[in-house]
């Protein structure tokens, strides 16, 4: 598999952040009177954009939530991430190698808001490889599973989506990458923070892997 560019999702692919963010979300839902376990929150919200989930939260809790509640969630979530977020195991070496092999043609294309993306990439030492090539679903007309953020990333790199490989860990993200016309590789190391391998394959992933150390070889760029 030869890629001219590689487009990475962020949460669960570049940074180990999902349980941190969903822990804050679980606490805030509890404050609204909506009791969910950590794993239930993961299953409900991972791979989705929080702004798109506000209607569901309001309906399920019976409490109207809007921009102020979302801003509070972002503040509390960012404080937790600033303290605890870590890179996915082996991703720093893989990204460094791919950045060099592809002359910088890699990008981060996520459904998350830009402040979160920049915080996490700075905190984990990944920012030098993605600076100027960060794309947020909050800034697109449509969020994942629509392909907009991946189309924007490919266009900015000057590469046809069909020549890009997308790295995703959720069915929602795989759907977006496939809809963009890219080849999608699913990252599934196990656990509730990532969609299972069979679900990623059913969603259209060309292959699934469990260790970021394998990624350069899968792309033929080791």
mmCIF file with all atom_site columns, C-alpha atoms in Angstrom:
data_model
loop_
_atom_site.group_PDB
_atom_site.id
_atom_site.type_symbol
_atom_site.label_atom_id
_atom_site.label_alt_id
_atom_site.label_comp_id
_atom_site.label_asym_id
_atom_site.label_entity_id
_atom_site.label_seq_id
_atom_site.pdbx_PDB_ins_code
_atom_site.Cartn_x
_atom_site.Cartn_y
_atom_site.Cartn_z
_atom_site.occupancy
_atom_site.B_iso_or_equiv
_atom_site.pdbx_formal_charge
_atom_site.auth_seq_id
_atom_site.auth_comp_id
_atom_site.auth_asym_id
_atom_site.auth_atom_id
_atom_site.pdbx_PDB_model_num
ATOM 1   C CA . UNK A 1 1   ? 0.000   0.000  0.000  1.00 0.00 ? 1   UNK A CA 1
ATOM 2   C CA . UNK A 1 2   ? 1.633   3.207  -1.187 1.00 0.00 ? 2   UNK A CA 1
ATOM 3   C CA . UNK A 1 3   ? 0.266   6.466  0.183  1.00 0.00 ? 3   UNK A CA 1
ATOM 4   C CA . UNK A 1 4   ? 1.031   9.962  -1.087 1.00 0.00 ? 4   UNK A CA 1
ATOM 5   C CA . UNK A 1 5   ? -0.374  11.436 2.122  1.00 0.00 ? 5   UNK A CA 1
ATOM 6   C CA . UNK A 1 6   ? -1.586  10.135 5.484  1.00 0.00 ? 6   UNK A CA 1
ATOM 7   C CA . UNK A 1 7   ? -4.501  11.734 7.320  1.00 0.00 ? 7   UNK A CA 1
ATOM 8   C CA . UNK A 1 8   ? -4.770  10.918 11.017 1.00 0.00 ? 8   UNK A CA 1
ATOM 9   C CA . UNK A 1 9   ? -7.743  11.180 13.294 1.00 0.00 ? 9   UNK A CA 1
ATOM 10  C CA . UNK A 1 10  ? -6.625  12.544 16.671 1.00 0.00 ? 10  UNK A CA 1
ATOM 11  C CA . UNK A 1 11  ? -8.418  11.108 19.713 1.00 0.00 ? 11  UNK A CA 1
ATOM 12  C CA . UNK A 1 12  ? -7.650  7.418  20.081 1.00 0.00 ? 12  UNK A CA 1
ATOM 13  C CA . UNK A 1 13  ? -5.257  7.481  17.114 1.00 0.00 ? 13  UNK A CA 1
ATOM 14  C CA . UNK A 1 14  ? -2.609  10.064 17.966 1.00 0.00 ? 14  UNK A CA 1
ATOM 15  C CA . UNK A 1 15  ? -3.429  10.677 21.635 1.00 0.00 ? 15  UNK A CA 1
ATOM 16  C CA . UNK A 1 16  ? -4.814  8.488  24.413 1.00 0.00 ? 16  UNK A CA 1
ATOM 17  C CA . UNK A 1 17  ? -7.548  10.906 25.447 1.00 0.00 ? 17  UNK A CA 1
ATOM 18  C CA . UNK A 1 18  ? -10.920 9.204  25.170 1.00 0.00 ? 18  UNK A CA 1
ATOM 19  C CA . UNK A 1 19  ? -11.249 7.984  28.755 1.00 0.00 ? 19  UNK A CA 1
ATOM 20  C CA . UNK A 1 20  ? -10.119 11.377 30.064 1.00 0.00 ? 20  UNK A CA 1
ATOM 21  C CA . UNK A 1 21  ? -12.679 13.322 28.037 1.00 0.00 ? 21  UNK A CA 1
ATOM 22  C CA . UNK A 1 22  ? -15.493 10.878 28.645 1.00 0.00 ? 22  UNK A CA 1
ATOM 23  C CA . UNK A 1 23  ? -14.738 10.852 32.354 1.00 0.00 ? 23  UNK A CA 1
ATOM 24  C CA . UNK A 1 24  ? -15.396 14.595 32.485 1.00 0.00 ? 24  UNK A CA 1
ATOM 25  C CA . UNK A 1 25  ? -18.493 14.136 30.332 1.00 0.00 ? 25  UNK A CA 1
ATOM 26  C CA . UNK A 1 26  ? -19.799 11.357 32.575 1.00 0.00 ? 26  UNK A CA 1
ATOM 27  C CA . UNK A 1 27  ? -19.463 13.648 35.607 1.00 0.00 ? 27  UNK A CA 1
ATOM 28  C CA . UNK A 1 28  ? -21.269 16.511 33.863 1.00 0.00 ? 28  UNK A CA 1
ATOM 29  C CA . UNK A 1 29  ? -24.072 14.233 32.693 1.00 0.00 ? 29  UNK A CA 1
ATOM 30  C CA . UNK A 1 30  ? -24.440 13.023 36.270 1.00 0.00 ? 30  UNK A CA 1
ATOM 31  C CA . UNK A 1 31  ? -24.828 16.645 37.329 1.00 0.00 ? 31  UNK A CA 1
ATOM 32  C CA . UNK A 1 32  ? -27.750 16.866 34.892 1.00 0.00 ? 32  UNK A CA 1
ATOM 33  C CA . UNK A 1 33  ? -29.311 13.803 36.513 1.00 0.00 ? 33  UNK A CA 1
ATOM 34  C CA . UNK A 1 34  ? -28.300 11.442 33.700 1.00 0.00 ? 34  UNK A CA 1
ATOM 35  C CA . UNK A 1 35  ? -26.449 8.423  35.124 1.00 0.00 ? 35  UNK A CA 1
ATOM 36  C CA . UNK A 1 36  ? -24.276 6.487  32.668 1.00 0.00 ? 36  UNK A CA 1
ATOM 37  C CA . UNK A 1 37  ? -21.292 4.250  33.286 1.00 0.00 ? 37  UNK A CA 1
ATOM 38  C CA . UNK A 1 38  ? -17.934 5.203  31.818 1.00 0.00 ? 38  UNK A CA 1
ATOM 39  C CA . UNK A 1 39  ? -18.223 2.479  29.175 1.00 0.00 ? 39  UNK A CA 1
ATOM 40  C CA . UNK A 1 40  ? -21.758 3.588  28.271 1.00 0.00 ? 40  UNK A CA 1
ATOM 41  C CA . UNK A 1 41  ? -20.487 7.126  27.715 1.00 0.00 ? 41  UNK A CA 1
ATOM 42  C CA . UNK A 1 42  ? -17.660 5.776  25.563 1.00 0.00 ? 42  UNK A CA 1
ATOM 43  C CA . UNK A 1 43  ? -20.038 3.740  23.414 1.00 0.00 ? 43  UNK A CA 1
ATOM 44  C CA . UNK A 1 44  ? -22.447 6.651  23.017 1.00 0.00 ? 44  UNK A CA 1
ATOM 45  C CA . UNK A 1 45  ? -20.033 9.511  22.337 1.00 0.00 ? 45  UNK A CA 1
ATOM 46  C CA . UNK A 1 46  ? -16.685 8.264  20.972 1.00 0.00 ? 46  UNK A CA 1
ATOM 47  C CA . UNK A 1 47  ? -16.220 9.328  17.361 1.00 0.00 ? 47  UNK A CA 1
ATOM 48  C CA . UNK A 1 48  ? -19.022 11.905 17.564 1.00 0.00 ? 48  UNK A CA 1
ATOM 49  C CA . UNK A 1 49  ? -18.913 15.697 17.768 1.00 0.00 ? 49  UNK A CA 1
ATOM 50  C CA . UNK A 1 50  ? -20.192 17.069 21.070 1.00 0.00 ? 50  UNK A CA 1
ATOM 51  C CA . UNK A 1 51  ? -22.077 19.954 19.469 1.00 0.00 ? 51  UNK A CA 1
ATOM 52  C CA . UNK A 1 52  ? -24.118 17.401 17.494 1.00 0.00 ? 52  UNK A CA 1
ATOM 53  C CA . UNK A 1 53  ? -24.952 15.475 20.678 1.00 0.00 ? 53  UNK A CA 1
ATOM 54  C CA . UNK A 1 54  ? -26.452 18.397 22.633 1.00 0.00 ? 54  UNK A CA 1
ATOM 55  C CA . UNK A 1 55  ? -30.029 17.644 21.471 1.00 0.00 ? 55  UNK A CA 1
ATOM 56  C CA . UNK A 1 56  ? -29.713 14.041 22.678 1.00 0.00 ? 56  UNK A CA 1
ATOM 57  C CA . UNK A 1 57  ? -28.308 15.158 26.035 1.00 0.00 ? 57  UNK A CA 1
ATOM 58  C CA . UNK A 1 58  ? -31.177 17.600 26.476 1.00 0.00 ? 58  UNK A CA 1
ATOM 59  C CA . UNK A 1 59  ? -33.776 14.999 25.552 1.00 0.00 ? 59  UNK A CA 1
ATOM 60  C CA . UNK A 1 60  ? -32.278 12.252 27.718 1.00 0.00 ? 60  UNK A CA 1
ATOM 61  C CA . UNK A 1 61  ? -31.729 14.454 30.776 1.00 0.00 ? 61  UNK A CA 1
ATOM 62  C CA . UNK A 1 62  ? -34.751 16.713 30.463 1.00 0.00 ? 62  UNK A CA 1
ATOM 63  C CA . UNK A 1 63  ? -32.449 19.712 30.925 1.00 0.00 ? 63  UNK A CA 1
ATOM 64  C CA . UNK A 1 64  ? -31.882 22.196 28.103 1.00 0.00 ? 64  UNK A CA 1
ATOM 65  C CA . UNK A 1 65  ? -28.170 22.427 27.307 1.00 0.00 ? 65  UNK A CA 1
ATOM 66  C CA . UNK A 1 66  ? -26.561 24.833 24.868 1.00 0.00 ? 66  UNK A CA 1
ATOM 67  C CA . UNK A 1 67  ? -23.468 26.901 24.221 1.00 0.00 ? 67  UNK A CA 1
ATOM 68  C CA . UNK A 1 68  ? -22.801 27.747 27.890 1.00 0.00 ? 68  UNK A CA 1
ATOM 69  C CA . UNK A 1 69  ? -22.915 24.097 28.954 1.00 0.00 ? 69  UNK A CA 1
ATOM 70  C CA . UNK A 1 70  ? -20.670 23.113 26.037 1.00 0.00 ? 70  UNK A CA 1
ATOM 71  C CA . UNK A 1 71  ? -18.165 25.838 26.923 1.00 0.00 ? 71  UNK A CA 1
ATOM 72  C CA . UNK A 1 72  ? -18.088 24.578 30.516 1.00 0.00 ? 72  UNK A CA 1
ATOM 73  C CA . UNK A 1 73  ? -17.477 21.034 29.281 1.00 0.00 ? 73  UNK A CA 1
ATOM 74  C CA . UNK A 1 74  ? -14.612 22.227 27.096 1.00 0.00 ? 74  UNK A CA 1
ATOM 75  C CA . UNK A 1 75  ? -12.988 24.074 30.022 1.00 0.00 ? 75  UNK A CA 1
ATOM 76  C CA . UNK A 1 76  ? -13.208 21.120 32.394 1.00 0.00 ? 76  UNK A CA 1
ATOM 77  C CA . UNK A 1 77  ? -12.170 18.633 29.715 1.00 0.00 ? 77  UNK A CA 1
ATOM 78  C CA . UNK A 1 78  ? -9.164  20.729 28.669 1.00 0.00 ? 78  UNK A CA 1
ATOM 79  C CA . UNK A 1 79  ? -7.981  21.052 32.257 1.00 0.00 ? 79  UNK A CA 1
ATOM 80  C CA . UNK A 1 80  ? -8.048  17.254 32.595 1.00 0.00 ? 80  UNK A CA 1
ATOM 81  C CA . UNK A 1 81  ? -6.318  16.705 29.258 1.00 0.00 ? 81  UNK A CA 1
ATOM 82  C CA . UNK A 1 82  ? -3.638  19.268 30.043 1.00 0.00 ? 82  UNK A CA 1
ATOM 83  C CA . UNK A 1 83  ? -2.781  17.274 33.144 1.00 0.00 ? 83  UNK A CA 1
ATOM 84  C CA . UNK A 1 84  ? -3.097  13.689 31.904 1.00 0.00 ? 84  UNK A CA 1
ATOM 85  C CA . UNK A 1 85  ? -3.131  13.182 28.107 1.00 0.00 ? 85  UNK A CA 1
ATOM 86  C CA . UNK A 1 86  ? -0.418  10.950 26.613 1.00 0.00 ? 86  UNK A CA 1
ATOM 87  C CA . UNK A 1 87  ? 0.510   9.929  23.050 1.00 0.00 ? 87  UNK A CA 1
ATOM 88  C CA . UNK A 1 88  ? -0.729  6.589  21.790 1.00 0.00 ? 88  UNK A CA 1
ATOM 89  C CA . UNK A 1 89  ? 2.039   3.989  22.301 1.00 0.00 ? 89  UNK A CA 1
ATOM 90  C CA . UNK A 1 90  ? 4.640   4.029  19.493 1.00 0.00 ? 90  UNK A CA 1
ATOM 91  C CA . UNK A 1 91  ? 2.861   6.825  17.600 1.00 0.00 ? 91  UNK A CA 1
ATOM 92  C CA . UNK A 1 92  ? 5.623   9.411  17.989 1.00 0.00 ? 92  UNK A CA 1
ATOM 93  C CA . UNK A 1 93  ? 8.175   7.244  16.182 1.00 0.00 ? 93  UNK A CA 1
ATOM 94  C CA . UNK A 1 94  ? 5.670   6.274  13.488 1.00 0.00 ? 94  UNK A CA 1
ATOM 95  C CA . UNK A 1 95  ? 4.615   9.873  12.835 1.00 0.00 ? 95  UNK A CA 1
ATOM 96  C CA . UNK A 1 96  ? 8.212   11.107 12.800 1.00 0.00 ? 96  UNK A CA 1
ATOM 97  C CA . UNK A 1 97  ? 9.154   8.485  10.214 1.00 0.00 ? 97  UNK A CA 1
ATOM 98  C CA . UNK A 1 98  ? 6.108   9.105  8.007  1.00 0.00 ? 98  UNK A CA 1
ATOM 99  C CA . UNK A 1 99  ? 6.603   12.869 8.162  1.00 0.00 ? 99  UNK A CA 1
ATOM 100 C CA . UNK A 1 100 ? 10.086  12.385 6.767  1.00 0.00 ? 100 UNK A CA 1
ATOM 101 C CA . UNK A 1 101 ? 9.210   9.745  4.173  1.00 0.00 ? 101 UNK A CA 1
ATOM 102 C CA . UNK A 1 102 ? 6.296   11.822 2.814  1.00 0.00 ? 102 UNK A CA 1
ATOM 103 C CA . UNK A 1 103 ? 8.032   15.214 2.900  1.00 0.00 ? 103 UNK A CA 1
ATOM 104 C CA . UNK A 1 104 ? 5.559   16.483 5.475  1.00 0.00 ? 104 UNK A CA 1
ATOM 105 C CA . UNK A 1 105 ? 2.408   15.310 3.684  1.00 0.00 ? 105 UNK A CA 1
ATOM 106 C CA . UNK A 1 106 ? 0.590   14.210 6.816  1.00 0.00 ? 106 UNK A CA 1
ATOM 107 C CA . UNK A 1 107 ? -2.334  15.923 8.537  1.00 0.00 ? 107 UNK A CA 1
ATOM 108 C CA . UNK A 1 108 ? -4.539  15.670 11.604 1.00 0.00 ? 108 UNK A CA 1
ATOM 109 C CA . UNK A 1 109 ? -8.224  15.653 10.645 1.00 0.00 ? 109 UNK A CA 1
ATOM 110 C CA . UNK A 1 110 ? -10.524 15.314 13.639 1.00 0.00 ? 110 UNK A CA 1
ATOM 111 C CA . UNK A 1 111 ? -14.092 15.935 14.702 1.00 0.00 ? 111 UNK A CA 1
ATOM 112 C CA . UNK A 1 112 ? -12.792 17.731 17.813 1.00 0.00 ? 112 UNK A CA 1
ATOM 113 C CA . UNK A 1 113 ? -12.586 21.484 18.311 1.00 0.00 ? 113 UNK A CA 1
ATOM 114 C CA . UNK A 1 114 ? -9.306  23.191 17.391 1.00 0.00 ? 114 UNK A CA 1
ATOM 115 C CA . UNK A 1 115 ? -8.392  24.219 20.946 1.00 0.00 ? 115 UNK A CA 1
ATOM 116 C CA . UNK A 1 116 ? -8.501  20.591 22.038 1.00 0.00 ? 116 UNK A CA 1
ATOM 117 C CA . UNK A 1 117 ? -6.472  19.417 19.056 1.00 0.00 ? 117 UNK A CA 1
ATOM 118 C CA . UNK A 1 118 ? -3.744  21.999 19.566 1.00 0.00 ? 118 UNK A CA 1
ATOM 119 C CA . UNK A 1 119 ? -3.609  21.389 23.325 1.00 0.00 ? 119 UNK A CA 1
ATOM 120 C CA . UNK A 1 120 ? -3.189  17.642 22.845 1.00 0.00 ? 120 UNK A CA 1
ATOM 121 C CA . UNK A 1 121 ? -0.652  17.819 20.033 1.00 0.00 ? 121 UNK A CA 1
ATOM 122 C CA . UNK A 1 122 ? 1.440   20.335 21.972 1.00 0.00 ? 122 UNK A CA 1
ATOM 123 C CA . UNK A 1 123 ? 1.245   18.341 25.198 1.00 0.00 ? 123 UNK A CA 1
ATOM 124 C CA . UNK A 1 124 ? 2.311   15.068 23.568 1.00 0.00 ? 124 UNK A CA 1
ATOM 125 C CA . UNK A 1 125 ? 5.131   16.434 21.395 1.00 0.00 ? 125 UNK A CA 1
ATOM 126 C CA . UNK A 1 126 ? 3.298   15.777 18.127 1.00 0.00 ? 126 UNK A CA 1
ATOM 127 C CA . UNK A 1 127 ? 2.712   19.392 17.105 1.00 0.00 ? 127 UNK A CA 1
ATOM 128 C CA . UNK A 1 128 ? 5.973   19.824 15.113 1.00 0.00 ? 128 UNK A CA 1
ATOM 129 C CA . UNK A 1 129 ? 4.757   17.166 12.675 1.00 0.00 ? 129 UNK A CA 1
ATOM 130 C CA . UNK A 1 130 ? 1.243   18.606 12.201 1.00 0.00 ? 130 UNK A CA 1
ATOM 131 C CA . UNK A 1 131 ? 1.627   22.363 12.671 1.00 0.00 ? 131 UNK A CA 1
ATOM 132 C CA . UNK A 1 132 ? -0.266  24.120 9.871  1.00 0.00 ? 132 UNK A CA 1
ATOM 133 C CA . UNK A 1 133 ? -2.012  20.886 8.861  1.00 0.00 ? 133 UNK A CA 1
ATOM 134 C CA . UNK A 1 134 ? -4.689  20.541 11.557 1.00 0.00 ? 134 UNK A CA 1
ATOM 135 C CA . UNK A 1 135 ? -8.333  20.318 10.478 1.00 0.00 ? 135 UNK A CA 1
ATOM 136 C CA . UNK A 1 136 ? -11.306 20.459 12.834 1.00 0.00 ? 136 UNK A CA 1
ATOM 137 C CA . UNK A 1 137 ? -14.770 19.122 12.129 1.00 0.00 ? 137 UNK A CA 1
ATOM 138 C CA . UNK A 1 138 ? -16.154 22.099 14.066 1.00 0.00 ? 138 UNK A CA 1
ATOM 139 C CA . UNK A 1 139 ? -14.965 24.319 11.228 1.00 0.00 ? 139 UNK A CA 1
ATOM 140 C CA . UNK A 1 140 ? -16.639 22.281 8.493  1.00 0.00 ? 140 UNK A CA 1
ATOM 141 C CA . UNK A 1 141 ? -20.189 22.446 7.173  1.00 0.00 ? 141 UNK A CA 1
ATOM 142 C CA . UNK A 1 142 ? -20.683 18.848 8.311  1.00 0.00 ? 142 UNK A CA 1
ATOM 143 C CA . UNK A 1 143 ? -18.912 16.702 10.895 1.00 0.00 ? 143 UNK A CA 1
ATOM 144 C CA . UNK A 1 144 ? -17.947 13.034 10.658 1.00 0.00 ? 144 UNK A CA 1
ATOM 145 C CA . UNK A 1 145 ? -19.394 10.673 9.432  1.00 0.00 ? 145 UNK A CA 1
ATOM 146 C CA . UNK A 1 146 ? -19.566 13.173 6.554  1.00 0.00 ? 146 UNK A CA 1
ATOM 147 C CA . UNK A 1 147 ? -16.256 13.383 4.675  1.00 0.00 ? 147 UNK A CA 1
ATOM 148 C CA . UNK A 1 148 ? -15.773 17.171 4.841  1.00 0.00 ? 148 UNK A CA 1
ATOM 149 C CA . UNK A 1 149 ? -12.798 17.285 7.212  1.00 0.00 ? 149 UNK A CA 1
ATOM 150 C CA . UNK A 1 150 ? -10.881 14.664 5.228  1.00 0.00 ? 150 UNK A CA 1
ATOM 151 C CA . UNK A 1 151 ? -11.664 16.364 1.932  1.00 0.00 ? 151 UNK A CA 1
ATOM 152 C CA . UNK A 1 152 ? -10.386 19.648 3.368  1.00 0.00 ? 152 UNK A CA 1
ATOM 153 C CA . UNK A 1 153 ? -7.173  18.023 4.587  1.00 0.00 ? 153 UNK A CA 1
ATOM 154 C CA . UNK A 1 154 ? -6.487  16.339 1.243  1.00 0.00 ? 154 UNK A CA 1
ATOM 155 C CA . UNK A 1 155 ? -7.163  19.577 -0.649 1.00 0.00 ? 155 UNK A CA 1
ATOM 156 C CA . UNK A 1 156 ? -4.803  21.528 1.605  1.00 0.00 ? 156 UNK A CA 1
ATOM 157 C CA . UNK A 1 157 ? -2.045  18.980 0.970  1.00 0.00 ? 157 UNK A CA 1
ATOM 158 C CA . UNK A 1 158 ? -2.712  19.117 -2.768 1.00 0.00 ? 158 UNK A CA 1
ATOM 159 C CA . UNK A 1 159 ? -3.324  15.365 -2.903 1.00 0.00 ? 159 UNK A CA 1
ATOM 160 C CA . UNK A 1 160 ? -6.344  13.568 -4.361 1.00 0.00 ? 160 UNK A CA 1
ATOM 161 C CA . UNK A 1 161 ? -8.333  11.837 -1.606 1.00 0.00 ? 161 UNK A CA 1
ATOM 162 C CA . UNK A 1 162 ? -7.942  8.580  -3.512 1.00 0.00 ? 162 UNK A CA 1
ATOM 163 C CA . UNK A 1 163 ? -4.167  8.828  -2.977 1.00 0.00 ? 163 UNK A CA 1
ATOM 164 C CA . UNK A 1 164 ? -4.548  9.381  0.767  1.00 0.00 ? 164 UNK A CA 1
ATOM 165 C CA . UNK A 1 165 ? -4.650  6.851  3.573  1.00 0.00 ? 165 UNK A CA 1
ATOM 166 C CA . UNK A 1 166 ? -6.821  7.705  6.561  1.00 0.00 ? 166 UNK A CA 1
ATOM 167 C CA . UNK A 1 167 ? -6.056  6.290  10.028 1.00 0.00 ? 167 UNK A CA 1
ATOM 168 C CA . UNK A 1 168 ? -9.181  5.897  12.177 1.00 0.00 ? 168 UNK A CA 1
ATOM 169 C CA . UNK A 1 169 ? -10.296 4.061  15.299 1.00 0.00 ? 169 UNK A CA 1
ATOM 170 C CA . UNK A 1 170 ? -14.088 4.552  15.184 1.00 0.00 ? 170 UNK A CA 1
ATOM 171 C CA . UNK A 1 171 ? -16.790 3.411  12.791 1.00 0.00 ? 171 UNK A CA 1
ATOM 172 C CA . UNK A 1 172 ? -17.924 7.029  12.442 1.00 0.00 ? 172 UNK A CA 1
ATOM 173 C CA . UNK A 1 173 ? -14.435 8.036  11.329 1.00 0.00 ? 173 UNK A CA 1
ATOM 174 C CA . UNK A 1 174 ? -14.033 5.072  8.988  1.00 0.00 ? 174 UNK A CA 1
ATOM 175 C CA . UNK A 1 175 ? -17.324 6.021  7.346  1.00 0.00 ? 175 UNK A CA 1
ATOM 176 C CA . UNK A 1 176 ? -16.025 9.569  6.830  1.00 0.00 ? 176 UNK A CA 1
ATOM 177 C CA . UNK A 1 177 ? -12.750 8.407  5.315  1.00 0.00 ? 177 UNK A CA 1
ATOM 178 C CA . UNK A 1 178 ? -14.442 5.974  2.948  1.00 0.00 ? 178 UNK A CA 1
ATOM 179 C CA . UNK A 1 179 ? -16.931 8.662  1.908  1.00 0.00 ? 179 UNK A CA 1
ATOM 180 C CA . UNK A 1 180 ? -14.003 10.942 1.086  1.00 0.00 ? 180 UNK A CA 1
ATOM 181 C CA . UNK A 1 181 ? -12.666 8.316  -1.330 1.00 0.00 ? 181 UNK A CA 1
ATOM 182 C CA . UNK A 1 182 ? -9.569  7.490  0.727  1.00 0.00 ? 182 UNK A CA 1
ATOM 183 C CA . UNK A 1 183 ? -8.189  4.128  1.750  1.00 0.00 ? 183 UNK A CA 1
ATOM 184 C CA . UNK A 1 184 ? -8.859  3.675  5.460  1.00 0.00 ? 184 UNK A CA 1
ATOM 185 C CA . UNK A 1 185 ? -6.797  1.698  7.951  1.00 0.00 ? 185 UNK A CA 1
ATOM 186 C CA . UNK A 1 186 ? -8.452  0.946  11.265 1.00 0.00 ? 186 UNK A CA 1
ATOM 187 C CA . UNK A 1 187 ? -6.527  1.170  14.524 1.00 0.00 ? 187 UNK A CA 1
ATOM 188 C CA . UNK A 1 188 ? -8.006  -1.170 17.119 1.00 0.00 ? 188 UNK A CA 1
ATOM 189 C CA . UNK A 1 189 ? -5.755  -2.120 20.047 1.00 0.00 ? 189 UNK A CA 1
ATOM 190 C CA . UNK A 1 190 ? -8.682  -3.414 22.094 1.00 0.00 ? 190 UNK A CA 1
ATOM 191 C CA . UNK A 1 191 ? -10.778 -1.945 24.863 1.00 0.00 ? 191 UNK A CA 1
ATOM 192 C CA . UNK A 1 192 ? -13.942 0.183  24.881 1.00 0.00 ? 192 UNK A CA 1
ATOM 193 C CA . UNK A 1 193 ? -12.171 3.379  23.775 1.00 0.00 ? 193 UNK A CA 1
ATOM 194 C CA . UNK A 1 194 ? -11.813 1.997  20.236 1.00 0.00 ? 194 UNK A CA 1
ATOM 195 C CA . UNK A 1 195 ? -14.297 0.349  17.906 1.00 0.00 ? 195 UNK A CA 1
ATOM 196 C CA . UNK A 1 196 ? -13.633 -3.405 17.566 1.00 0.00 ? 196 UNK A CA 1
ATOM 197 C CA . UNK A 1 197 ? -11.750 -4.647 14.522 1.00 0.00 ? 197 UNK A CA 1
ATOM 198 C CA . UNK A 1 198 ? -14.746 -6.409 12.963 1.00 0.00 ? 198 UNK A CA 1
ATOM 199 C CA . UNK A 1 199 ? -16.838 -3.229 13.177 1.00 0.00 ? 199 UNK A CA 1
ATOM 200 C CA . UNK A 1 200 ? -14.094 -1.178 11.498 1.00 0.00 ? 200 UNK A CA 1
ATOM 201 C CA . UNK A 1 201 ? -13.791 -3.724 8.701  1.00 0.00 ? 201 UNK A CA 1
ATOM 202 C CA . UNK A 1 202 ? -17.562 -3.821 8.270  1.00 0.00 ? 202 UNK A CA 1
ATOM 203 C CA . UNK A 1 203 ? -17.519 -0.025 8.030  1.00 0.00 ? 203 UNK A CA 1
ATOM 204 C CA . UNK A 1 204 ? -15.119 -0.143 5.095  1.00 0.00 ? 204 UNK A CA 1
ATOM 205 C CA . UNK A 1 205 ? -11.602 -0.221 6.554  1.00 0.00 ? 205 UNK A CA 1
ATOM 206 C CA . UNK A 1 206 ? -9.179  -1.959 4.184  1.00 0.00 ? 206 UNK A CA 1
ATOM 207 C CA . UNK A 1 207 ? -7.273  -3.485 7.095  1.00 0.00 ? 207 UNK A CA 1
ATOM 208 C CA . UNK A 1 208 ? -7.005  -3.213 10.870 1.00 0.00 ? 208 UNK A CA 1
ATOM 209 C CA . UNK A 1 209 ? -3.878  -3.085 13.029 1.00 0.00 ? 209 UNK A CA 1
ATOM 210 C CA . UNK A 1 210 ? -3.263  -2.947 16.780 1.00 0.00 ? 210 UNK A CA 1
ATOM 211 C CA . UNK A 1 211 ? 0.206   -1.400 17.138 1.00 0.00 ? 211 UNK A CA 1
ATOM 212 C CA . UNK A 1 212 ? 1.306   1.969  15.744 1.00 0.00 ? 212 UNK A CA 1
ATOM 213 C CA . UNK A 1 213 ? 4.812   0.559  15.315 1.00 0.00 ? 213 UNK A CA 1
ATOM 214 C CA . UNK A 1 214 ? 3.402   -1.461 12.395 1.00 0.00 ? 214 UNK A CA 1
ATOM 215 C CA . UNK A 1 215 ? 1.946   1.513  10.525 1.00 0.00 ? 215 UNK A CA 1
ATOM 216 C CA . UNK A 1 216 ? 4.967   2.550  8.405  1.00 0.00 ? 216 UNK A CA 1
ATOM 217 C CA . UNK A 1 217 ? 5.376   -1.028 7.149  1.00 0.00 ? 217 UNK A CA 1
ATOM 218 C CA . UNK A 1 218 ? 1.658   -1.320 6.356  1.00 0.00 ? 218 UNK A CA 1
ATOM 219 C CA . UNK A 1 219 ? 2.013   1.804  4.231  1.00 0.00 ? 219 UNK A CA 1
ATOM 220 C CA . UNK A 1 220 ? 5.157   0.536  2.523  1.00 0.00 ? 220 UNK A CA 1
ATOM 221 C CA . UNK A 1 221 ? 7.119   3.421  4.043  1.00 0.00 ? 221 UNK A CA 1
ATOM 222 C CA . UNK A 1 222 ? 9.290   1.723  6.653  1.00 0.00 ? 222 UNK A CA 1
#
